[in-house]
Coordinates of C-alpha atoms (C1' of nucleotides) in Angstrom, one line a residue:
Chain A
X47 CA 76.8 125.2 92.5
X48 CA 77.9 124.5 96.0
X49 CA 81.6 124.2 96.9
X50 CA 83.0 120.8 97.4
X51 CA 81.2 119.0 100.3
X52 CA 82.2 115.4 99.8
X53 CA 80.0 113.9 102.4
X54 CA 76.9 115.9 101.6
X55 CA 75.0 113.3 99.6
X56 CA 71.2 113.1 99.5
X57 CA 70.8 110.3 102.0
X58 CA 73.6 111.6 104.2
X59 CA 71.7 114.9 104.6
X60 CA 68.4 113.0 105.4
X61 CA 70.2 110.8 108.0
X62 CA 71.6 113.9 109.7
X63 CA 68.2 115.6 109.6
X64 CA 66.5 112.7 111.3
X65 CA 69.3 112.0 113.7
X66 CA 69.2 115.7 114.8
X67 CA 65.5 115.4 115.4
X68 CA 66.2 112.4 117.7
X69 CA 69.2 113.8 119.5
X70 CA 67.8 117.2 120.1
X71 CA 64.7 115.6 121.6
X72 CA 62.0 116.6 119.1
X73 CA 61.3 113.0 118.6
X74 CA 61.4 111.2 122.0
X75 CA 62.2 107.5 122.5
X76 CA 59.3 105.4 121.4
X77 CA 58.0 108.0 118.9
X78 CA 56.8 106.3 115.7
X79 CA 58.2 107.6 112.4
X80 CA 56.1 107.9 109.3
X81 CA 56.3 104.9 107.0
X82 CA 59.0 104.5 104.4
X83 CA 56.9 105.5 101.5
X84 CA 55.6 108.6 103.2
X85 CA 59.0 109.8 104.3
X86 CA 60.2 109.1 100.8
X87 CA 57.7 111.3 99.2
X88 CA 58.1 114.0 101.9
X89 CA 61.8 114.2 101.3
X90 CA 61.3 113.8 97.6
X91 CA 63.4 110.6 97.1
X92 CA 62.8 107.1 96.1
X93 CA 61.8 104.5 98.7
X94 CA 65.1 102.6 98.2
X95 CA 67.0 105.8 99.2
X96 CA 64.7 106.2 102.3
X97 CA 65.3 102.5 103.1
X98 CA 69.0 103.1 103.0
X99 CA 68.6 106.0 105.4
X100 CA 66.4 104.1 107.9
X101 CA 68.6 100.9 107.6
X102 CA 71.6 103.0 108.5
X103 CA 69.9 104.7 111.4
X104 CA 68.8 101.3 112.7
X105 CA 72.4 100.0 112.5
X106 CA 73.6 103.0 114.4
X107 CA 71.0 102.3 117.0
X108 CA 68.9 105.4 116.8
X109 CA 65.8 103.6 115.6
X110 CA 64.4 100.1 115.8
X111 CA 62.3 98.7 113.0
X112 CA 59.6 96.0 113.0
X113 CA 57.8 94.6 110.0
X114 CA 54.3 95.7 109.6
X115 CA 54.5 97.8 112.8
X116 CA 56.8 100.6 111.6
X117 CA 59.9 102.4 112.7
X118 CA 60.4 103.8 116.2
X119 CA 63.0 106.0 117.9
X120 CA 65.1 103.7 120.1
X121 CA 65.5 103.8 123.9
X122 CA 68.8 105.6 124.2
X123 CA 71.5 105.1 126.7
X124 CA 75.1 106.1 126.9
X125 CA 76.5 102.7 126.5
X126 CA 79.8 101.1 126.0
X127 CA 81.5 97.8 126.4
X128 CA 83.5 99.3 129.2
X129 CA 81.2 101.5 131.2
X130 CA 77.9 99.8 131.8
X131 CA 78.0 101.6 135.1
X132 CA 75.6 104.3 134.2
X133 CA 73.1 102.4 136.3
X134 CA 75.1 101.4 139.4
X135 CA 72.0 99.8 140.9
X136 CA 71.8 97.3 138.0
X137 CA 75.5 96.6 138.4
X138 CA 75.1 95.8 142.1
X139 CA 72.1 93.7 141.4
X140 CA 74.0 91.7 138.8
X141 CA 76.6 91.0 141.5
X142 CA 73.8 89.5 143.6
X143 CA 73.7 92.1 146.3
X144 CA 70.9 94.4 147.4
X145 CA 71.3 98.0 146.3
X146 CA 70.7 101.2 148.1
X147 CA 71.6 104.9 147.7
X148 CA 72.2 107.5 150.4
X149 CA 72.3 111.2 149.7
X150 CA 74.8 113.0 151.9
X151 CA 74.6 116.5 150.7
X152 CA 72.6 118.6 148.2
X153 CA 72.9 122.3 147.6
X154 CA 72.4 124.9 144.9
X155 CA 75.4 127.1 144.4
X156 CA 78.0 128.3 142.0
X157 CA 80.9 126.1 141.2
X158 CA 84.0 127.0 143.2
X159 CA 87.5 126.5 142.0
X160 CA 87.9 123.7 144.5
X161 CA 84.8 122.0 143.1
X162 CA 86.2 122.2 139.6
X163 CA 89.4 120.7 140.7
X164 CA 87.7 117.9 142.6
X165 CA 85.7 117.0 139.6
X166 CA 88.7 117.0 137.3
X167 CA 87.6 120.0 135.2
X168 CA 90.6 121.7 133.8
X169 CA 90.8 125.5 133.4
X170 CA 87.2 126.4 133.2
X171 CA 86.5 130.1 133.4
X172 CA 82.8 130.4 133.9
X173 CA 81.5 129.3 137.3
X174 CA 78.0 128.3 136.5
X175 CA 75.1 127.8 138.8
X176 CA 74.8 124.1 139.6
X177 CA 73.2 121.6 141.9
X178 CA 76.0 120.0 143.9
X179 CA 75.4 116.5 145.2
X180 CA 77.3 113.9 147.1
X181 CA 76.1 110.4 148.1
X182 CA 77.0 106.8 148.5
X183 CA 75.9 103.7 146.6
X184 CA 75.7 100.6 148.8
X185 CA 76.0 96.9 147.9
X186 CA 74.3 95.2 150.8
X187 CA 75.8 97.0 153.8
X188 CA 79.1 97.9 152.2
X189 CA 79.8 101.2 150.5
X190 CA 80.2 100.4 146.8
X191 CA 80.8 103.8 145.3
X192 CA 81.2 107.4 146.4
X193 CA 79.6 109.8 144.0
X194 CA 80.2 113.6 143.8
X195 CA 78.3 115.4 141.1
X196 CA 77.5 118.8 139.7
X197 CA 74.4 119.3 137.5
X198 CA 74.2 122.2 135.2
X199 CA 71.0 124.1 136.1
X200 CA 71.0 126.1 132.9
X201 CA 70.6 122.9 131.0
X202 CA 68.6 120.8 133.4
X203 CA 66.6 123.3 135.6
X204 CA 64.1 120.5 136.5
X205 CA 66.7 118.9 138.6
X206 CA 65.8 121.4 141.4
X207 CA 62.3 119.8 141.7
X208 CA 63.8 116.3 142.2
X209 CA 64.2 114.6 145.5
X210 CA 67.6 112.9 145.1
X211 CA 67.5 111.1 148.4
X212 CA 64.9 108.9 146.7
X213 CA 66.0 108.9 143.1
X214 CA 69.5 108.2 142.0
X215 CA 70.8 111.3 140.1
X216 CA 72.7 109.2 137.5
X217 CA 69.7 107.2 136.5
X218 CA 67.4 110.1 136.5
X219 CA 69.7 112.1 134.3
X220 CA 70.0 109.2 131.9
X221 CA 66.2 109.0 131.5
X222 CA 65.9 112.8 131.3
X223 CA 68.7 113.5 128.9
X224 CA 68.8 110.3 126.9
X225 CA 71.0 111.4 124.0
X226 CA 74.0 112.8 125.8
X227 CA 77.6 112.0 125.1
X228 CA 80.1 111.1 127.8
X229 CA 83.8 111.4 128.4
X230 CA 85.5 109.4 131.1
X231 CA 88.9 109.6 132.7
X232 CA 89.9 106.5 134.6
X233 CA 92.7 106.5 137.2
X234 CA 93.9 104.7 140.3
X235 CA 94.3 106.8 143.4
X236 CA 95.0 106.2 147.0
X237 CA 92.0 107.0 149.1
X238 CA 92.4 110.2 151.0
X239 CA 91.1 111.0 154.5
X240 CA 87.5 111.9 153.9
X241 CA 87.0 109.7 150.9
X242 CA 88.5 106.7 152.8
X243 CA 86.2 107.4 155.8
X244 CA 83.1 107.6 153.7
X245 CA 83.9 104.4 151.9
X246 CA 84.9 102.7 155.1
X247 CA 88.5 102.0 153.9
X248 CA 91.9 102.3 155.5
X249 CA 93.8 105.4 154.4
X250 CA 95.8 104.7 151.3
X251 CA 93.7 101.9 149.9
X252 CA 93.7 101.8 146.1
X253 CA 90.6 103.1 144.5
X254 CA 89.4 103.4 140.9
X255 CA 88.5 107.0 140.2
X256 CA 86.2 107.7 137.3
X257 CA 85.7 111.3 136.2
X258 CA 82.7 111.6 133.9
X259 CA 81.8 114.6 131.8
X260 CA 78.4 114.5 130.1
X261 CA 77.5 116.8 127.3
X262 CA 74.5 117.4 125.0
X263 CA 75.4 119.2 121.9
X264 CA 77.9 121.8 123.1
X265 CA 76.6 122.3 126.6
X266 CA 77.8 120.3 129.5
X267 CA 75.1 118.5 131.5
X268 CA 76.9 117.1 134.5
X269 CA 80.3 116.4 135.9
X270 CA 80.6 113.3 138.2
X271 CA 83.3 111.7 140.2
X272 CA 82.8 108.1 141.0
X273 CA 85.2 106.5 143.5
X274 CA 85.2 102.7 143.8
X275 CA 87.1 100.6 146.3
X276 CA 89.8 99.0 144.1
X277 CA 89.4 95.4 145.3
X278 CA 85.7 95.4 145.0
X279 CA 85.3 96.7 141.5
X280 CA 86.7 96.3 138.0
X281 CA 85.7 97.5 134.6
X282 CA 85.4 95.0 131.7
X283 CA 86.2 96.1 128.2
X284 CA 85.8 93.9 125.2
X285 CA 87.0 95.0 121.8
X286 CA 86.7 94.0 118.2
X287 CA 89.3 94.9 115.7
X288 CA 88.7 98.0 113.6
X289 CA 90.5 100.0 111.1
X290 CA 92.5 102.9 112.3
X291 CA 90.5 106.1 112.5
X292 CA 87.0 104.7 112.1
X293 CA 84.1 105.8 114.2
X294 CA 81.5 103.1 114.8
Chain B
X36 CA 63.0 78.1 119.3
X37 CA 63.1 78.4 115.5
X38 CA 65.6 76.4 113.5
X39 CA 65.2 79.0 110.8
X40 CA 68.2 81.3 110.3
X41 CA 66.7 84.8 109.9
X42 CA 70.0 86.5 109.3
X43 CA 71.1 84.3 106.5
X44 CA 70.3 86.6 103.6
X45 CA 72.4 86.8 100.4
X46 CA 74.5 89.8 101.2
X47 CA 74.9 88.7 104.9
X48 CA 76.5 85.5 103.8
X49 CA 78.8 87.3 101.3
X50 CA 79.8 89.7 104.0
X51 CA 80.7 86.9 106.4
X52 CA 82.6 85.1 103.7
X53 CA 84.8 88.2 102.9
X54 CA 85.1 89.1 106.6
X55 CA 86.4 85.6 107.3
X56 CA 88.9 85.8 104.6
X57 CA 90.2 89.0 106.1
X58 CA 90.1 88.0 109.8
X59 CA 91.7 84.6 109.1
X60 CA 94.5 86.2 107.3
X61 CA 94.0 84.9 103.8
X62 CA 93.7 88.5 102.6
X63 CA 96.3 90.6 104.4
X64 CA 96.1 94.3 105.1
X65 CA 96.7 96.2 101.9
X66 CA 95.4 93.4 99.7
X67 CA 93.4 94.7 96.8
X68 CA 90.0 93.1 96.3
X69 CA 88.6 92.4 92.8
X70 CA 86.4 95.1 91.5
X71 CA 82.7 95.3 92.3
X72 CA 81.4 94.0 89.0
X73 CA 83.8 91.1 89.0
X74 CA 83.0 90.1 92.6
X75 CA 79.3 90.5 91.7
X76 CA 79.5 88.0 88.9
X77 CA 81.7 85.7 90.9
X78 CA 79.2 85.5 93.7
X79 CA 76.3 85.5 91.2
X80 CA 74.6 88.7 92.4
X81 CA 73.8 92.1 91.1
X82 CA 76.3 94.9 91.4
X83 CA 73.9 96.8 93.8
X84 CA 74.0 93.8 96.2
X85 CA 77.8 93.6 96.0
X86 CA 77.9 97.4 96.6
X87 CA 75.8 96.9 99.7
X88 CA 78.3 94.2 100.9
X89 CA 81.4 96.4 100.3
X90 CA 79.8 99.5 101.7
X91 CA 78.9 97.7 104.9
X92 CA 82.4 96.2 105.2
X93 CA 83.8 99.7 104.7
X94 CA 81.6 101.0 107.5
X95 CA 82.7 98.2 109.8
X96 CA 86.3 99.2 109.0
X97 CA 87.5 96.0 107.4
X98 CA 88.1 97.6 104.0
X99 CA 88.8 101.0 102.6
X100 CA 87.5 102.1 99.3
X101 CA 88.7 104.8 96.9
X102 CA 87.1 105.8 93.6
X103 CA 88.9 104.6 90.5
X104 CA 91.6 102.9 92.7
X105 CA 89.6 100.0 94.1
X106 CA 88.8 98.3 97.4
X107 CA 91.6 97.3 99.8
X108 CA 91.8 95.4 103.1
X109 CA 92.3 98.0 105.9
X110 CA 95.2 98.3 108.2
X111 CA 93.9 96.6 111.3
X112 CA 94.4 97.4 114.9
X113 CA 92.6 96.5 118.1
X114 CA 91.3 99.9 118.7
X115 CA 89.0 101.7 121.0
X116 CA 88.3 105.0 122.4
X117 CA 89.5 103.7 125.8
X118 CA 92.5 101.7 125.2
X119 CA 94.8 103.2 122.7
X120 CA 97.6 101.8 124.8
X121 CA 98.3 98.9 122.5
X122 CA 101.4 100.8 121.6
X123 CA 102.8 102.1 124.8
X124 CA 105.7 103.7 122.9
X125 CA 103.3 105.9 121.0
X126 CA 101.5 106.8 124.2
X127 CA 104.7 107.8 125.9
X128 CA 105.8 109.8 122.9
X129 CA 102.5 111.6 122.9
X130 CA 103.2 112.7 126.4
X131 CA 106.5 114.2 125.2
X132 CA 108.9 111.8 126.8
X133 CA 111.5 109.5 125.3
X134 CA 110.5 105.9 125.3
X135 CA 112.5 102.8 126.1
X136 CA 111.8 99.1 126.9
X137 CA 113.8 96.8 129.1
X138 CA 113.3 93.1 129.0
X139 CA 113.7 91.5 132.5
X140 CA 112.9 87.9 131.9
X141 CA 112.1 85.6 129.0
X142 CA 111.5 81.9 129.2
X143 CA 109.8 79.0 127.4
X144 CA 107.8 76.9 129.8
X145 CA 104.4 75.6 130.7
X146 CA 101.9 77.9 132.5
X147 CA 101.9 77.2 136.2
X148 CA 98.9 77.8 138.4
X149 CA 100.7 80.8 139.9
X150 CA 101.2 82.3 136.4
X151 CA 97.5 81.8 135.6
X152 CA 96.5 83.6 138.8
X153 CA 99.0 86.4 138.2
X154 CA 97.5 87.0 134.8
X155 CA 94.0 86.9 136.0
X156 CA 93.0 83.7 134.1
X157 CA 90.2 82.0 135.9
X158 CA 89.9 78.2 136.1
X159 CA 91.8 77.2 133.1
X160 CA 92.5 73.5 132.9
X161 CA 95.1 73.1 130.2
X162 CA 98.5 74.4 131.0
X163 CA 99.8 75.2 127.6
X164 CA 103.4 75.8 126.5
X165 CA 104.0 79.5 126.4
X166 CA 106.7 82.2 126.1
X167 CA 106.7 83.9 129.4
X168 CA 108.0 87.5 129.4
X169 CA 108.4 90.3 131.9
X170 CA 109.7 93.8 131.2
X171 CA 109.4 97.5 131.9
X172 CA 108.3 100.4 129.7
X173 CA 110.1 103.7 130.6
X174 CA 109.1 107.2 130.0
X175 CA 112.4 109.1 130.2
X176 CA 114.1 107.6 133.1
X177 CA 110.9 106.7 135.0
X178 CA 109.2 103.4 134.9
X179 CA 105.9 103.9 133.1
X180 CA 104.5 100.4 133.0
X181 CA 105.3 96.9 134.2
X182 CA 104.4 94.3 131.7
X183 CA 104.0 90.5 132.4
X184 CA 102.9 88.4 129.5
X185 CA 102.4 84.9 128.3
X186 CA 102.3 84.2 124.5
X187 CA 100.7 81.0 123.3
X188 CA 103.3 79.1 121.3
X189 CA 100.7 76.9 119.6
X190 CA 99.2 79.9 118.0
X191 CA 102.4 82.1 117.5
X192 CA 105.4 79.7 117.3
X193 CA 107.4 82.4 115.5
X194 CA 107.6 84.3 118.8
X195 CA 110.5 82.0 119.7
X196 CA 112.6 83.5 117.0
X197 CA 112.1 87.0 118.2
X198 CA 114.5 89.0 120.3
X199 CA 112.2 90.8 122.7
X200 CA 114.9 92.8 124.3
X201 CA 114.8 94.8 121.1
X202 CA 111.3 94.5 119.9
X203 CA 108.4 95.3 122.2
X204 CA 106.2 92.2 122.4
X205 CA 102.9 94.1 122.3
X206 CA 103.7 96.0 119.2
X207 CA 105.1 92.9 117.5
X208 CA 102.1 90.8 118.3
X209 CA 99.8 93.6 117.0
X210 CA 101.6 93.6 113.7
X211 CA 101.8 89.8 113.5
X212 CA 98.2 89.0 114.4
X213 CA 96.4 92.1 113.2
X214 CA 92.8 90.9 113.5
X215 CA 92.7 89.7 117.0
X216 CA 90.1 90.6 119.6
X217 CA 90.8 91.8 123.1
X218 CA 89.2 91.7 126.5
X219 CA 90.3 93.9 129.3
X220 CA 89.8 94.0 133.0
X221 CA 90.7 97.3 134.7
X222 CA 91.2 97.5 138.4
X223 CA 93.0 99.6 141.0
X224 CA 95.4 97.8 143.2
X225 CA 98.0 98.7 145.9
X226 CA 101.5 97.9 144.6
X227 CA 102.9 94.9 146.3
X228 CA 106.5 94.3 147.3
X229 CA 108.1 93.2 144.0
X230 CA 105.8 95.2 141.7
X231 CA 106.5 98.3 143.8
X232 CA 110.2 97.8 143.7
X233 CA 110.3 97.3 139.9
X234 CA 108.2 100.4 139.3
X235 CA 110.2 102.4 141.9
X236 CA 107.2 103.1 144.0
X237 CA 106.5 103.1 147.7
X238 CA 104.7 100.0 148.9
X239 CA 100.9 100.5 148.8
X240 CA 100.9 103.1 146.0
X241 CA 97.8 102.9 144.0
X242 CA 98.3 101.4 140.5
X243 CA 96.0 100.8 137.6
X244 CA 96.1 97.2 136.7
X245 CA 95.0 96.1 133.2
X246 CA 94.6 92.4 132.4
X247 CA 94.3 91.8 128.7
X248 CA 93.3 88.6 127.0
X249 CA 93.7 88.5 123.3
X250 CA 92.0 86.0 121.1
X251 CA 91.9 85.1 117.4
X252 CA 88.9 83.0 116.6
X253 CA 88.6 80.6 119.4
X254 CA 92.2 80.4 120.4
X255 CA 93.9 82.7 122.9
X256 CA 97.0 84.5 121.6
X257 CA 98.4 86.2 124.7
X258 CA 97.6 87.1 128.3
X259 CA 99.1 90.4 129.5
X260 CA 99.1 92.2 132.8
X261 CA 100.0 95.9 132.6
X262 CA 100.6 97.8 135.8
X263 CA 100.7 101.6 135.7
X264 CA 101.6 103.9 138.5
X265 CA 98.2 105.5 139.3
X266 CA 99.2 109.1 139.4
X267 CA 101.2 108.9 136.2
X268 CA 98.6 107.4 134.1
X269 CA 94.9 107.6 133.2
X270 CA 92.7 106.1 130.6
X271 CA 90.4 108.3 128.5
X272 CA 87.1 107.0 127.2
X273 CA 84.7 108.9 125.0
X274 CA 81.3 107.6 124.2
X275 CA 78.4 108.4 121.9
X276 CA 74.9 107.4 122.7
X277 CA 73.6 104.1 121.4
X278 CA 70.6 102.0 121.7
X279 CA 70.5 99.3 124.3
X280 CA 71.9 96.0 123.1
X281 CA 73.5 97.2 119.9
X282 CA 76.9 95.9 118.7
X283 CA 78.8 98.4 116.6
Chain C
dC180 C1' 111.7 117.0 79.7
dC181 C1' 107.9 118.4 82.5
dC182 C1' 103.3 119.8 83.1
dC183 C1' 98.7 119.9 81.8
dT184 C1' 94.6 118.1 79.9
dC185 C1' 91.5 114.7 78.8
dG186 C1' 89.5 110.4 78.4
dA187 C1' 88.9 105.6 80.6
dT188 C1' 87.5 103.3 84.5
dA189 C1' 85.9 101.9 89.2
dT190 C1' 83.3 103.4 92.8
dG191 C1' 79.2 106.4 94.6
dT192 C1' 74.5 107.5 94.4
dC193 C1' 69.8 107.4 93.0
dT194 C1' 65.7 105.6 90.8
dG195 C1' 62.0 102.2 89.7
dT196 C1' 60.3 97.6 89.9
dA197 C1' 59.5 93.1 91.8
dC198 C1' 58.8 89.7 95.1
dA199 C1' 59.5 87.8 100.0
dT200 C1' 58.5 87.9 104.9
dG201 C1' 56.7 88.8 109.2
dT202 C1' 52.6 91.3 111.8
dT203 C1' 48.5 93.2 112.5
dT204 C1' 43.8 93.2 111.9
dG205 C1' 39.4 91.8 111.1
dA206 C1' 35.9 88.7 109.5
dG207 C1' 33.8 84.3 110.0
dG208 C1' 33.1 79.8 112.2
dG209 C1' 32.9 77.0 116.4
Chain D
dC67 C1' 32.4 85.3 123.0
dC68 C1' 36.7 83.5 121.8
dC69 C1' 39.6 81.4 118.6
dT70 C1' 41.4 80.7 113.9
dC71 C1' 42.9 81.9 109.6
dA72 C1' 43.6 84.7 105.7
dA73 C1' 44.0 89.3 103.6
dA74 C1' 46.2 93.7 104.1
dC75 C1' 50.2 96.1 105.0
dA76 C1' 55.0 97.8 106.2
dT77 C1' 59.4 96.5 106.0
dG78 C1' 63.3 93.4 103.9
dT79 C1' 65.8 92.0 100.1
dA80 C1' 67.3 91.8 95.4
dC81 C1' 67.8 93.3 90.6
dA82 C1' 68.7 96.4 86.6
dG83 C1' 69.7 100.7 84.6
dA84 C1' 71.4 105.4 84.6
dC85 C1' 74.2 109.2 85.8
dA86 C1' 77.8 111.5 88.9
dT87 C1' 82.4 111.8 90.6
dA88 C1' 87.0 111.0 91.7
dT89 C1' 91.4 109.3 90.1
dC90 C1' 94.9 107.1 87.2
dG91 C1' 97.5 107.1 83.2
dA92 C1' 98.4 108.3 78.5
dG93 C1' 99.3 111.7 75.1
dG94 C1' 100.0 116.4 73.5
dG95 C1' 101.7 121.3 74.2
dG96 C1' 105.0 124.5 76.4

DNA sequence: CCCCTCGATATGTCTGTACATGTTTGAGGG
DNA sequence: CCCTCAAACATGTACAGACATATCGAGGGG
């Protein structure tokens, strides 16, 4: 019949189908799925098979299940042992400081080559229309993080209607595009003139630079550059052993 | 709250039992497990239940399964999307440079308070007997990483018989204690006098400092401090979305 | 002697049934 | 009217049987 597709089993296909519905936003976080028996008949499989599907999706974190209540799409977040810094406000609060955010600059424009370089984007041809933002996260009265960000207006046009002097762009994006994937580059750099000035640091102070690229499907959503004073900040990463080449 | 143990189902207990055998080293990587049917009768369960156990262990990466051949304990490594730097040699090779390792210092002694501070160990009371090492990883002729390490001789006494001017301690430990867990702290620091000198950097250059604590069960195996010149090195981290509070 | 084919075998997948467990819901009693 | 308790219900777990599929190894043909 069909050529050799080793991973295309029945329950694999159903898992992908449901996962797509969640990732692509047709089923929003909190949405209740039909019950096991109903989904089973709808897909034309036994309940045990459907159970396997839903159990796996629950393990992967896409849904949560409660007895008698049913199965629900989970609250998503781009999470990791390393980078629980998606919400810098929470991070600052955890350190026992008061948090505030100040927007320095916000403009709609096309990405320039300089912007692309500043955000660590390599060799990108198209210069899309973006919302370009810069601002500072404060812990108490001290600058905690300098954020420079470009938001893709093709993907998130509603960003134009937001007032980012009030809402923090990172948090807002996380709530708006919950099922995005992220790629980070982490480096140590010496603070340059303007960066050092904005973070209230002596020139040359070591800083942790995080370049984050966020995608949904094949489209990029946002590029961000987060610059932390080196002494004031560290990332924590905890790892379990895994076999080589496994994806959790 | 409840003294009941909600997670203690049949297959959960079996999974833990087998996982322990692997993690504690009774079953080494490559070891072939008995076949499904045999394990099922041995544990007194149905084959479907045993299948669920082995499928889950395969998903977690502890075993690999091949039809007809059987089930085998996987090759373990402390792996993550972020920190594939367990083998610095491989990392250097991937960048297209030749790799070499130079041991600067090796001594058996008790950890001093200064050592503990240097390795980022907080408030540790016991000062255990360790093998204390320092050395440099080279990419071509350039220093690539300064490594300072303490190995717990209670846990790894065989480390004394090793010649670490030849073998790289990180790789050796990874092969010797395959199923350890790791915790990393990542910071940016300005290179101090001696560190800067060893890495051939100007004083004050930004460096990426990684403090790694490796444990097996409840015992610590090794503390390591890896110092990378900031410009020459960066970590890459790629993340999928997950639900809040899930452990992969 | 080498290569190919063909069973034997272990895992992979799916189905149907049965009972357990934790929640919700609603009816009845204080 | 509120509280309590039990039935209803959705998921959780386990079992047994059946067929599919990939792979190893032995035996036969070139």
